[in-house]
Amino acid sequence: MKYSIVKNDYPESLDLANQLTEQLTSDQAWVVDDENPDYVFVIGGDGTFLKAVKQFNHLLAQIKFYPIKKGGIGFYTNRNLFDPKELKTNLNLNECQINKYPLLEVKIDEKTFFVINELKVLNDVVPQQFSIFVNDEKLENFKGTGVVFATPSGSTGYLKSINGAIIYPTSQELFEMQEVAPVSTVLFHTINAPIIFSHEETIRLTQINSLKVNDALTVVGDARIIATTFATIEVKISAIKLKIITTNKINRAALLKDIFVGN
């Protein structure tokens, strides 16, 4: 079995990575491979997890991620405790629990990306204008700062902060779209409400006006800029699922309470 380790820069994460490496190298069945791994161990919080998803974006169909909590708040890592002695048990496919998370498949003109949290199409300098289509049927012409798309697991992030809905069942093939600061006058208005779509819908954004070079358009997928211009963007639920190994059963209500409500 081939593996790679992605960690944050905390000293305790380095210590844990050394323990993990020692455990894995003692078993001849494990071989380090940072180019084409079967398993990726992620030591850190959600930021480190997103870094790992970015690094292996082209291999998501084959990889199983094993996040280990060593960082800040983490929806993907908060319930994953690590004990080197239990590693072999936790990676036994007949015994371990593997959660599968929906991914957004994003096509920007001719390039394709996979997003686990959210896709943001924003311009804070000038209002951008594009048409929004649902399965080739026009929904509206949009004018404003932009739109955000999120998966169920990503709906508790940026989308929540702009009054989007939290999608509770993380295993469902659902995704959400929310407008950001749309122009609203008696002459121009949009739906301006969260819309939840299923795997049967593909959303297409098509530019109405050409953007100038100095415009501040950014297309951001999982906290990284993936484009600064586009003619067309298509967003849908991918057939590929992100596979995450967990040592404890994920309790969505407990995660939401721990992070947003408290005791």
PDB file of C-alpha atoms in Angstrom:
ATOM      1  CA  MET A   1       0.000   0.000   0.000  1.00  0.00           C
ATOM      2  CA  LYS A   2       1.377   3.385  -1.003  1.00  0.00           C
ATOM      3  CA  TYR A   3       1.040   6.377   1.278  1.00  0.00           C
ATOM      4  CA  SER A   4       1.914  10.040   1.676  1.00  0.00           C
ATOM      5  CA  ILE A   5       1.791  12.388   4.679  1.00  0.00           C
ATOM      6  CA  VAL A   6       0.604  16.016   4.574  1.00  0.00           C
ATOM      7  CA  LYS A   7       1.028  18.013   7.799  1.00  0.00           C
ATOM      8  CA  ASN A   8       0.934  21.553   9.134  1.00  0.00           C
ATOM      9  CA  ASP A   9       3.991  23.318  10.591  1.00  0.00           C
ATOM     10  CA  TYR A  10       3.326  22.775  14.303  1.00  0.00           C
ATOM     11  CA  PRO A  11       6.116  20.944  16.207  1.00  0.00           C
ATOM     12  CA  GLU A  12       3.625  18.450  17.649  1.00  0.00           C
ATOM     13  CA  SER A  13       2.494  17.620  14.110  1.00  0.00           C
ATOM     14  CA  LEU A  14       6.075  16.850  13.139  1.00  0.00           C
ATOM     15  CA  ASP A  15       6.402  14.569  16.163  1.00  0.00           C
ATOM     16  CA  LEU A  16       3.187  12.771  15.228  1.00  0.00           C
ATOM     17  CA  ALA A  17       4.327  12.450  11.614  1.00  0.00           C
ATOM     18  CA  ASN A  18       7.559  10.837  12.833  1.00  0.00           C
ATOM     19  CA  GLN A  19       5.592   8.369  14.970  1.00  0.00           C
ATOM     20  CA  LEU A  20       3.364   7.551  12.032  1.00  0.00           C
ATOM     21  CA  THR A  21       6.309   7.096   9.669  1.00  0.00           C
ATOM     22  CA  GLU A  22       8.029   4.797  12.157  1.00  0.00           C
ATOM     23  CA  GLN A  23       4.879   2.700  12.475  1.00  0.00           C
ATOM     24  CA  LEU A  24       4.391   2.457   8.715  1.00  0.00           C
ATOM     25  CA  THR A  25       8.008   1.677   7.816  1.00  0.00           C
ATOM     26  CA  SER A  26       7.973  -1.213  10.310  1.00  0.00           C
ATOM     27  CA  ASP A  27       5.424  -2.903   8.070  1.00  0.00           C
ATOM     28  CA  GLN A  28       6.752  -3.926   4.650  1.00  0.00           C
ATOM     29  CA  ALA A  29       3.245  -3.665   3.215  1.00  0.00           C
ATOM     30  CA  TRP A  30       3.524   0.146   3.359  1.00  0.00           C
ATOM     31  CA  VAL A  31       5.624   2.134   0.873  1.00  0.00           C
ATOM     32  CA  VAL A  32       5.940   5.914   0.822  1.00  0.00           C
ATOM     33  CA  ASP A  33       4.854   7.445  -2.487  1.00  0.00           C
ATOM     34  CA  ASP A  34       4.222  11.195  -2.665  1.00  0.00           C
ATOM     35  CA  GLU A  35       3.316  11.093  -6.351  1.00  0.00           C
ATOM     36  CA  ASN A  36       0.746   8.302  -6.581  1.00  0.00           C
ATOM     37  CA  PRO A  37      -0.429   7.243  -3.095  1.00  0.00           C
ATOM     38  CA  ASP A  38      -3.381   5.073  -2.138  1.00  0.00           C
ATOM     39  CA  TYR A  39      -3.633   6.651   1.324  1.00  0.00           C
ATOM     40  CA  VAL A  40      -2.936  10.218   2.405  1.00  0.00           C
ATOM     41  CA  PHE A  41      -2.508  10.928   6.115  1.00  0.00           C
ATOM     42  CA  VAL A  42      -3.386  14.524   6.979  1.00  0.00           C
ATOM     43  CA  ILE A  43      -2.030  15.874  10.269  1.00  0.00           C
ATOM     44  CA  GLY A  44      -3.653  19.209  11.070  1.00  0.00           C
ATOM     45  CA  GLY A  45      -6.979  21.020  10.876  1.00  0.00           C
ATOM     46  CA  ASP A  46      -9.280  21.648   7.946  1.00  0.00           C
ATOM     47  CA  GLY A  47      -6.791  24.042   6.327  1.00  0.00           C
ATOM     48  CA  THR A  48      -4.235  21.257   6.107  1.00  0.00           C
ATOM     49  CA  PHE A  49      -6.922  18.901   4.865  1.00  0.00           C
ATOM     50  CA  LEU A  50      -7.841  21.278   2.022  1.00  0.00           C
ATOM     51  CA  LYS A  51      -4.127  21.562   1.203  1.00  0.00           C
ATOM     52  CA  ALA A  52      -3.998  17.779   0.796  1.00  0.00           C
ATOM     53  CA  VAL A  53      -7.108  17.754  -1.404  1.00  0.00           C
ATOM     54  CA  LYS A  54      -5.499  20.426  -3.587  1.00  0.00           C
ATOM     55  CA  GLN A  55      -2.194  18.539  -3.798  1.00  0.00           C
ATOM     56  CA  PHE A  56      -3.858  15.316  -4.925  1.00  0.00           C
ATOM     57  CA  ASN A  57      -6.797  16.837  -6.808  1.00  0.00           C
ATOM     58  CA  HIS A  58      -6.049  14.691  -9.861  1.00  0.00           C
ATOM     59  CA  LEU A  59      -6.070  11.446  -7.837  1.00  0.00           C
ATOM     60  CA  LEU A  60      -9.211  11.818  -5.719  1.00  0.00           C
ATOM     61  CA  ALA A  61     -10.879   8.782  -7.282  1.00  0.00           C
ATOM     62  CA  GLN A  62      -8.229   6.428  -5.889  1.00  0.00           C
ATOM     63  CA  ILE A  63      -7.120   8.024  -2.619  1.00  0.00           C
ATOM     64  CA  LYS A  64      -8.447   7.401   0.879  1.00  0.00           C
ATOM     65  CA  PHE A  65      -7.713  10.295   3.237  1.00  0.00           C
ATOM     66  CA  TYR A  66      -6.935   9.695   6.896  1.00  0.00           C
ATOM     67  CA  PRO A  67      -7.213  13.076   8.691  1.00  0.00           C
ATOM     68  CA  ILE A  68      -5.666  13.345  12.149  1.00  0.00           C
ATOM     69  CA  LYS A  69      -6.680  16.259  14.380  1.00  0.00           C
ATOM     70  CA  LYS A  70      -3.710  18.540  15.016  1.00  0.00           C
ATOM     71  CA  GLY A  71      -4.805  22.105  14.374  1.00  0.00           C
ATOM     72  CA  GLY A  72      -7.753  24.452  14.784  1.00  0.00           C
ATOM     73  CA  ILE A  73     -11.459  23.750  14.320  1.00  0.00           C
ATOM     74  CA  GLY A  74     -11.992  20.945  11.874  1.00  0.00           C
ATOM     75  CA  PHE A  75     -15.192  19.521  10.442  1.00  0.00           C
ATOM     76  CA  TYR A  76     -13.223  16.764   8.712  1.00  0.00           C
ATOM     77  CA  THR A  77     -10.825  16.107  11.575  1.00  0.00           C
ATOM     78  CA  ASN A  78     -12.470  16.943  14.915  1.00  0.00           C
ATOM     79  CA  ARG A  79     -13.576  13.357  15.611  1.00  0.00           C
ATOM     80  CA  ASN A  80     -10.442  11.587  14.356  1.00  0.00           C
ATOM     81  CA  LEU A  81      -8.187  10.600  17.233  1.00  0.00           C
ATOM     82  CA  PHE A  82      -4.941   8.800  16.534  1.00  0.00           C
ATOM     83  CA  ASP A  83      -3.137   5.993  18.276  1.00  0.00           C
ATOM     84  CA  PRO A  84      -0.210   4.436  16.367  1.00  0.00           C
ATOM     85  CA  LYS A  85      -0.953   1.089  17.994  1.00  0.00           C
ATOM     86  CA  GLU A  86      -4.414   1.055  16.396  1.00  0.00           C
ATOM     87  CA  LEU A  87      -3.281   2.067  12.930  1.00  0.00           C
ATOM     88  CA  LYS A  88      -3.400  -1.415  11.433  1.00  0.00           C
ATOM     89  CA  THR A  89      -6.923  -1.948  12.775  1.00  0.00           C
ATOM     90  CA  ASN A  90      -8.144   1.400  11.531  1.00  0.00           C
ATOM     91  CA  LEU A  91      -6.842   0.724   8.029  1.00  0.00           C
ATOM     92  CA  ASN A  92      -8.341  -2.751   7.791  1.00  0.00           C
ATOM     93  CA  LEU A  93     -10.948  -2.208   5.096  1.00  0.00           C
ATOM     94  CA  ASN A  94     -13.152  -4.870   6.678  1.00  0.00           C
ATOM     95  CA  GLU A  95     -13.265  -2.984   9.978  1.00  0.00           C
ATOM     96  CA  CYS A  96     -12.617   0.712   9.430  1.00  0.00           C
ATOM     97  CA  GLN A  97     -15.301   3.237   8.636  1.00  0.00           C
ATOM     98  CA  ILE A  98     -15.019   5.135   5.364  1.00  0.00           C
ATOM     99  CA  ASN A  99     -17.231   8.169   4.867  1.00  0.00           C
ATOM    100  CA  LYS A 100     -17.844   9.348   1.324  1.00  0.00           C
ATOM    101  CA  TYR A 101     -18.353  13.052   0.719  1.00  0.00           C
ATOM    102  CA  PRO A 102     -19.828  14.664  -2.405  1.00  0.00           C
ATOM    103  CA  LEU A 103     -17.468  16.736  -4.535  1.00  0.00           C
ATOM    104  CA  LEU A 104     -18.263  19.613  -6.847  1.00  0.00           C
ATOM    105  CA  GLU A 105     -16.994  19.062 -10.357  1.00  0.00           C
ATOM    106  CA  VAL A 106     -16.170  22.490 -11.745  1.00  0.00           C
ATOM    107  CA  LYS A 107     -15.392  23.101 -15.401  1.00  0.00           C
ATOM    108  CA  ILE A 108     -13.980  26.535 -16.171  1.00  0.00           C
ATOM    109  CA  ASP A 109     -13.877  26.817 -19.948  1.00  0.00           C
ATOM    110  CA  GLU A 110     -11.694  23.775 -20.787  1.00  0.00           C
ATOM    111  CA  LYS A 111     -10.205  23.041 -17.342  1.00  0.00           C
ATOM    112  CA  THR A 112     -11.797  20.786 -14.706  1.00  0.00           C
ATOM    113  CA  PHE A 113     -11.360  21.027 -10.925  1.00  0.00           C
ATOM    114  CA  PHE A 114     -12.809  19.148  -7.952  1.00  0.00           C
ATOM    115  CA  VAL A 115     -13.948  21.057  -4.875  1.00  0.00           C
ATOM    116  CA  ILE A 116     -14.845  19.592  -1.470  1.00  0.00           C
ATOM    117  CA  ASN A 117     -15.976  22.779   0.329  1.00  0.00           C
ATOM    118  CA  GLU A 118     -16.982  25.702  -1.848  1.00  0.00           C
ATOM    119  CA  LEU A 119     -16.554  27.538  -5.136  1.00  0.00           C
ATOM    120  CA  LYS A 120     -16.672  31.357  -5.065  1.00  0.00           C
ATOM    121  CA  VAL A 121     -17.035  33.510  -8.186  1.00  0.00           C
ATOM    122  CA  LEU A 122     -16.471  37.040  -6.878  1.00  0.00           C
ATOM    123  CA  ASN A 123     -15.596  40.540  -8.023  1.00  0.00           C
ATOM    124  CA  ASP A 124     -15.400  43.179  -5.278  1.00  0.00           C
ATOM    125  CA  VAL A 125     -14.421  46.040  -7.602  1.00  0.00           C
ATOM    126  CA  VAL A 126     -17.164  46.194 -10.229  1.00  0.00           C
ATOM    127  CA  PRO A 127     -20.470  44.307 -10.500  1.00  0.00           C
ATOM    128  CA  GLN A 128     -20.097  41.303 -12.746  1.00  0.00           C
ATOM    129  CA  GLN A 129     -22.839  40.183 -15.054  1.00  0.00           C
ATOM    130  CA  PHE A 130     -23.562  36.644 -16.197  1.00  0.00           C
ATOM    131  CA  SER A 131     -26.502  34.460 -17.068  1.00  0.00           C
ATOM    132  CA  ILE A 132     -27.313  31.497 -14.841  1.00  0.00           C
ATOM    133  CA  PHE A 133     -28.686  28.325 -16.436  1.00  0.00           C
ATOM    134  CA  VAL A 134     -30.031  25.186 -14.747  1.00  0.00           C
ATOM    135  CA  ASN A 135     -29.754  22.185 -17.083  1.00  0.00           C
ATOM    136  CA  ASP A 136     -29.635  24.568 -20.077  1.00  0.00           C
ATOM    137  CA  GLU A 137     -32.776  26.398 -18.946  1.00  0.00           C
ATOM    138  CA  LYS A 138     -32.152  30.037 -18.119  1.00  0.00           C
ATOM    139  CA  LEU A 139     -32.823  30.924 -14.500  1.00  0.00           C
ATOM    140  CA  GLU A 140     -31.824  34.582 -14.464  1.00  0.00           C
ATOM    141  CA  ASN A 141     -29.351  37.279 -15.418  1.00  0.00           C
ATOM    142  CA  PHE A 142     -27.170  38.085 -12.425  1.00  0.00           C
ATOM    143  CA  LYS A 143     -25.523  41.418 -11.644  1.00  0.00           C
ATOM    144  CA  GLY A 144     -23.570  41.916  -8.459  1.00  0.00           C
ATOM    145  CA  THR A 145     -20.525  40.758  -6.509  1.00  0.00           C
ATOM    146  CA  GLY A 146     -20.915  37.087  -7.389  1.00  0.00           C
ATOM    147  CA  VAL A 147     -22.193  33.659  -6.413  1.00  0.00           C
ATOM    148  CA  VAL A 148     -21.033  30.857  -4.139  1.00  0.00           C
ATOM    149  CA  PHE A 149     -21.544  27.106  -4.522  1.00  0.00           C
ATOM    150  CA  ALA A 150     -21.053  24.699  -1.624  1.00  0.00           C
ATOM    151  CA  THR A 151     -21.240  20.997  -0.845  1.00  0.00           C
ATOM    152  CA  PRO A 152     -23.062  19.770   2.292  1.00  0.00           C
ATOM    153  CA  SER A 153     -19.781  19.630   4.226  1.00  0.00           C
ATOM    154  CA  GLY A 154     -18.801  23.062   2.898  1.00  0.00           C
ATOM    155  CA  SER A 155     -22.138  24.692   3.676  1.00  0.00           C
ATOM    156  CA  THR A 156     -21.005  25.496   7.236  1.00  0.00           C
ATOM    157  CA  GLY A 157     -18.169  27.745   6.012  1.00  0.00           C
ATOM    158  CA  TYR A 158     -18.291  30.890   3.883  1.00  0.00           C
ATOM    159  CA  LEU A 159     -21.791  30.082   2.688  1.00  0.00           C
ATOM    160  CA  LYS A 160     -23.155  30.149   6.244  1.00  0.00           C
ATOM    161  CA  SER A 161     -21.480  33.514   6.865  1.00  0.00           C
ATOM    162  CA  ILE A 162     -23.465  35.077   3.994  1.00  0.00           C
ATOM    163  CA  ASN A 163     -26.742  33.623   5.302  1.00  0.00           C
ATOM    164  CA  GLY A 164     -26.792  30.470   3.222  1.00  0.00           C
ATOM    165  CA  ALA A 165     -28.470  27.333   4.521  1.00  0.00           C
ATOM    166  CA  ILE A 166     -26.599  24.521   6.274  1.00  0.00           C
ATOM    167  CA  ILE A 167     -27.167  21.263   4.409  1.00  0.00           C
ATOM    168  CA  TYR A 168     -27.461  18.740   7.229  1.00  0.00           C
ATOM    169  CA  PRO A 169     -26.984  15.313   5.511  1.00  0.00           C
ATOM    170  CA  THR A 170     -23.352  15.385   4.388  1.00  0.00           C
ATOM    171  CA  SER A 171     -23.683  12.074   2.518  1.00  0.00           C
ATOM    172  CA  GLN A 172     -26.386  13.284   0.132  1.00  0.00           C
ATOM    173  CA  GLU A 173     -25.579  14.324  -3.426  1.00  0.00           C
ATOM    174  CA  LEU A 174     -26.696  17.894  -2.904  1.00  0.00           C
ATOM    175  CA  PHE A 175     -25.112  21.298  -3.451  1.00  0.00           C
ATOM    176  CA  GLU A 176     -26.162  24.867  -2.829  1.00  0.00           C
ATOM    177  CA  MET A 177     -25.936  28.191  -4.673  1.00  0.00           C
ATOM    178  CA  GLN A 178     -26.124  31.574  -2.959  1.00  0.00           C
ATOM    179  CA  GLU A 179     -25.874  35.035  -4.532  1.00  0.00           C
ATOM    180  CA  VAL A 180     -23.475  37.585  -3.036  1.00  0.00           C
ATOM    181  CA  ALA A 181     -24.587  41.234  -2.926  1.00  0.00           C
ATOM    182  CA  PRO A 182     -26.805  41.238  -6.028  1.00  0.00           C
ATOM    183  CA  VAL A 183     -27.925  44.565  -7.466  1.00  0.00           C
ATOM    184  CA  SER A 184     -31.509  45.138  -6.360  1.00  0.00           C
ATOM    185  CA  THR A 185     -33.555  47.989  -7.835  1.00  0.00           C
ATOM    186  CA  VAL A 186     -36.986  48.463  -9.393  1.00  0.00           C
ATOM    187  CA  LEU A 187     -35.274  47.917 -12.729  1.00  0.00           C
ATOM    188  CA  PHE A 188     -33.114  44.888 -11.866  1.00  0.00           C
ATOM    189  CA  HIS A 189     -33.623  42.088  -9.382  1.00  0.00           C
ATOM    190  CA  THR A 190     -32.739  38.406  -8.926  1.00  0.00           C
ATOM    191  CA  ILE A 191     -33.939  35.465  -6.830  1.00  0.00           C
ATOM    192  CA  ASN A 192     -31.432  36.348  -4.073  1.00  0.00           C
ATOM    193  CA  ALA A 193     -32.109  33.261  -1.939  1.00  0.00           C
ATOM    194  CA  PRO A 194     -30.216  30.019  -1.287  1.00  0.00           C
ATOM    195  CA  ILE A 195     -31.074  27.319  -3.821  1.00  0.00           C
ATOM    196  CA  ILE A 196     -30.293  23.644  -3.182  1.00  0.00           C
ATOM    197  CA  PHE A 197     -29.723  21.390  -6.175  1.00  0.00           C
ATOM    198  CA  SER A 198     -29.340  17.621  -6.581  1.00  0.00           C
ATOM    199  CA  HIS A 199     -27.008  15.485  -8.672  1.00  0.00           C
ATOM    200  CA  GLU A 200     -29.501  15.820 -11.526  1.00  0.00           C
ATOM    201  CA  GLU A 201     -28.755  19.510 -12.042  1.00  0.00           C
ATOM    202  CA  THR A 202     -25.834  21.209 -13.762  1.00  0.00           C
ATOM    203  CA  ILE A 203     -25.468  24.956 -13.237  1.00  0.00           C
ATOM    204  CA  ARG A 204     -23.842  27.066 -15.943  1.00  0.00           C
ATOM    205  CA  LEU A 205     -22.624  30.642 -15.644  1.00  0.00           C
ATOM    206  CA  THR A 206     -22.101  32.461 -18.955  1.00  0.00           C
ATOM    207  CA  GLN A 207     -20.525  35.904 -19.142  1.00  0.00           C
ATOM    208  CA  ILE A 208     -22.729  38.695 -20.453  1.00  0.00           C
ATOM    209  CA  ASN A 209     -20.045  41.382 -20.622  1.00  0.00           C
ATOM    210  CA  SER A 210     -16.329  40.982 -21.223  1.00  0.00           C
ATOM    211  CA  LEU A 211     -14.190  41.704 -18.183  1.00  0.00           C
ATOM    212  CA  LYS A 212     -11.442  44.300 -18.308  1.00  0.00           C
ATOM    213  CA  VAL A 213      -7.878  43.395 -17.426  1.00  0.00           C
ATOM    214  CA  ASN A 214      -7.955  45.463 -14.210  1.00  0.00           C
ATOM    215  CA  ASP A 215     -11.151  43.910 -12.934  1.00  0.00           C
ATOM    216  CA  ALA A 216     -10.769  41.986  -9.688  1.00  0.00           C
ATOM    217  CA  LEU A 217     -12.540  38.777 -10.678  1.00  0.00           C
ATOM    218  CA  THR A 218     -11.432  35.728  -8.723  1.00  0.00           C
ATOM    219  CA  VAL A 219     -12.740  32.189  -8.987  1.00  0.00           C
ATOM    220  CA  VAL A 220     -11.788  30.476  -5.736  1.00  0.00           C
ATOM    221  CA  GLY A 221     -12.064  26.756  -5.064  1.00  0.00           C
ATOM    222  CA  ASP A 222     -11.351  25.564  -1.523  1.00  0.00           C
ATOM    223  CA  ALA A 223      -9.399  28.686  -0.537  1.00  0.00           C
ATOM    224  CA  ARG A 224      -7.230  28.832  -3.675  1.00  0.00           C
ATOM    225  CA  ILE A 225      -7.598  30.977  -6.776  1.00  0.00           C
ATOM    226  CA  ILE A 226      -8.194  28.686  -9.736  1.00  0.00           C
ATOM    227  CA  ALA A 227      -9.110  31.324 -12.347  1.00  0.00           C
ATOM    228  CA  THR A 228      -9.200  35.094 -12.858  1.00  0.00           C
ATOM    229  CA  THR A 229     -11.340  35.083 -15.982  1.00  0.00           C
ATOM    230  CA  PHE A 230     -13.882  32.828 -17.634  1.00  0.00           C
ATOM    231  CA  ALA A 231     -16.342  32.637 -20.477  1.00  0.00           C
ATOM    232  CA  THR A 232     -18.347  29.743 -19.004  1.00  0.00           C
ATOM    233  CA  ILE A 233     -18.353  27.904 -15.675  1.00  0.00           C
ATOM    234  CA  GLU A 234     -20.229  24.644 -15.159  1.00  0.00           C
ATOM    235  CA  VAL A 235     -20.891  23.249 -11.675  1.00  0.00           C
ATOM    236  CA  LYS A 236     -22.352  19.863 -10.776  1.00  0.00           C
ATOM    237  CA  ILE A 237     -21.997  17.005  -8.311  1.00  0.00           C
ATOM    238  CA  SER A 238     -19.126  14.756  -9.346  1.00  0.00           C
ATOM    239  CA  ALA A 239     -19.411  11.009  -9.780  1.00  0.00           C
ATOM    240  CA  ILE A 240     -16.213  10.847  -7.706  1.00  0.00           C
ATOM    241  CA  LYS A 241     -16.609  10.821  -3.922  1.00  0.00           C
ATOM    242  CA  LEU A 242     -13.992  11.982  -1.462  1.00  0.00           C
ATOM    243  CA  LYS A 243     -13.196   9.003   0.780  1.00  0.00           C
ATOM    244  CA  ILE A 244     -12.264   9.776   4.385  1.00  0.00           C
ATOM    245  CA  ILE A 245     -11.309   7.174   6.993  1.00  0.00           C
ATOM    246  CA  THR A 246     -12.701   7.888  10.453  1.00  0.00           C
ATOM    247  CA  THR A 247     -11.959   6.281  13.798  1.00  0.00           C
ATOM    248  CA  ASN A 248     -15.223   7.466  15.326  1.00  0.00           C
ATOM    249  CA  LYS A 249     -18.736   7.727  13.957  1.00  0.00           C
ATOM    250  CA  ILE A 250     -19.405  11.201  12.597  1.00  0.00           C
ATOM    251  CA  ASN A 251     -22.185  12.964  14.508  1.00  0.00           C
ATOM    252  CA  ARG A 252     -23.251  15.997  12.485  1.00  0.00           C
ATOM    253  CA  ALA A 253     -25.290  17.487  15.320  1.00  0.00           C
ATOM    254  CA  ALA A 254     -22.383  17.171  17.754  1.00  0.00           C
ATOM    255  CA  LEU A 255     -20.000  18.858  15.302  1.00  0.00           C
ATOM    256  CA  LEU A 256     -22.367  21.770  14.728  1.00  0.00           C
ATOM    257  CA  LYS A 257     -22.932  22.148  18.472  1.00  0.00           C
ATOM    258  CA  ASP A 258     -19.211  22.002  19.326  1.00  0.00           C
ATOM    259  CA  ILE A 259     -18.244  24.600  16.756  1.00  0.00           C
ATOM    260  CA  PHE A 260     -21.176  27.006  16.638  1.00  0.00           C
ATOM    261  CA  VAL A 261     -23.237  26.596  19.811  1.00  0.00           C
ATOM    262  CA  GLY A 262     -20.934  25.448  22.612  1.00  0.00           C
ATOM    263  CA  ASN A 263     -22.099  24.034  25.915  1.00  0.00           C
TER     264      ASN A 263
END
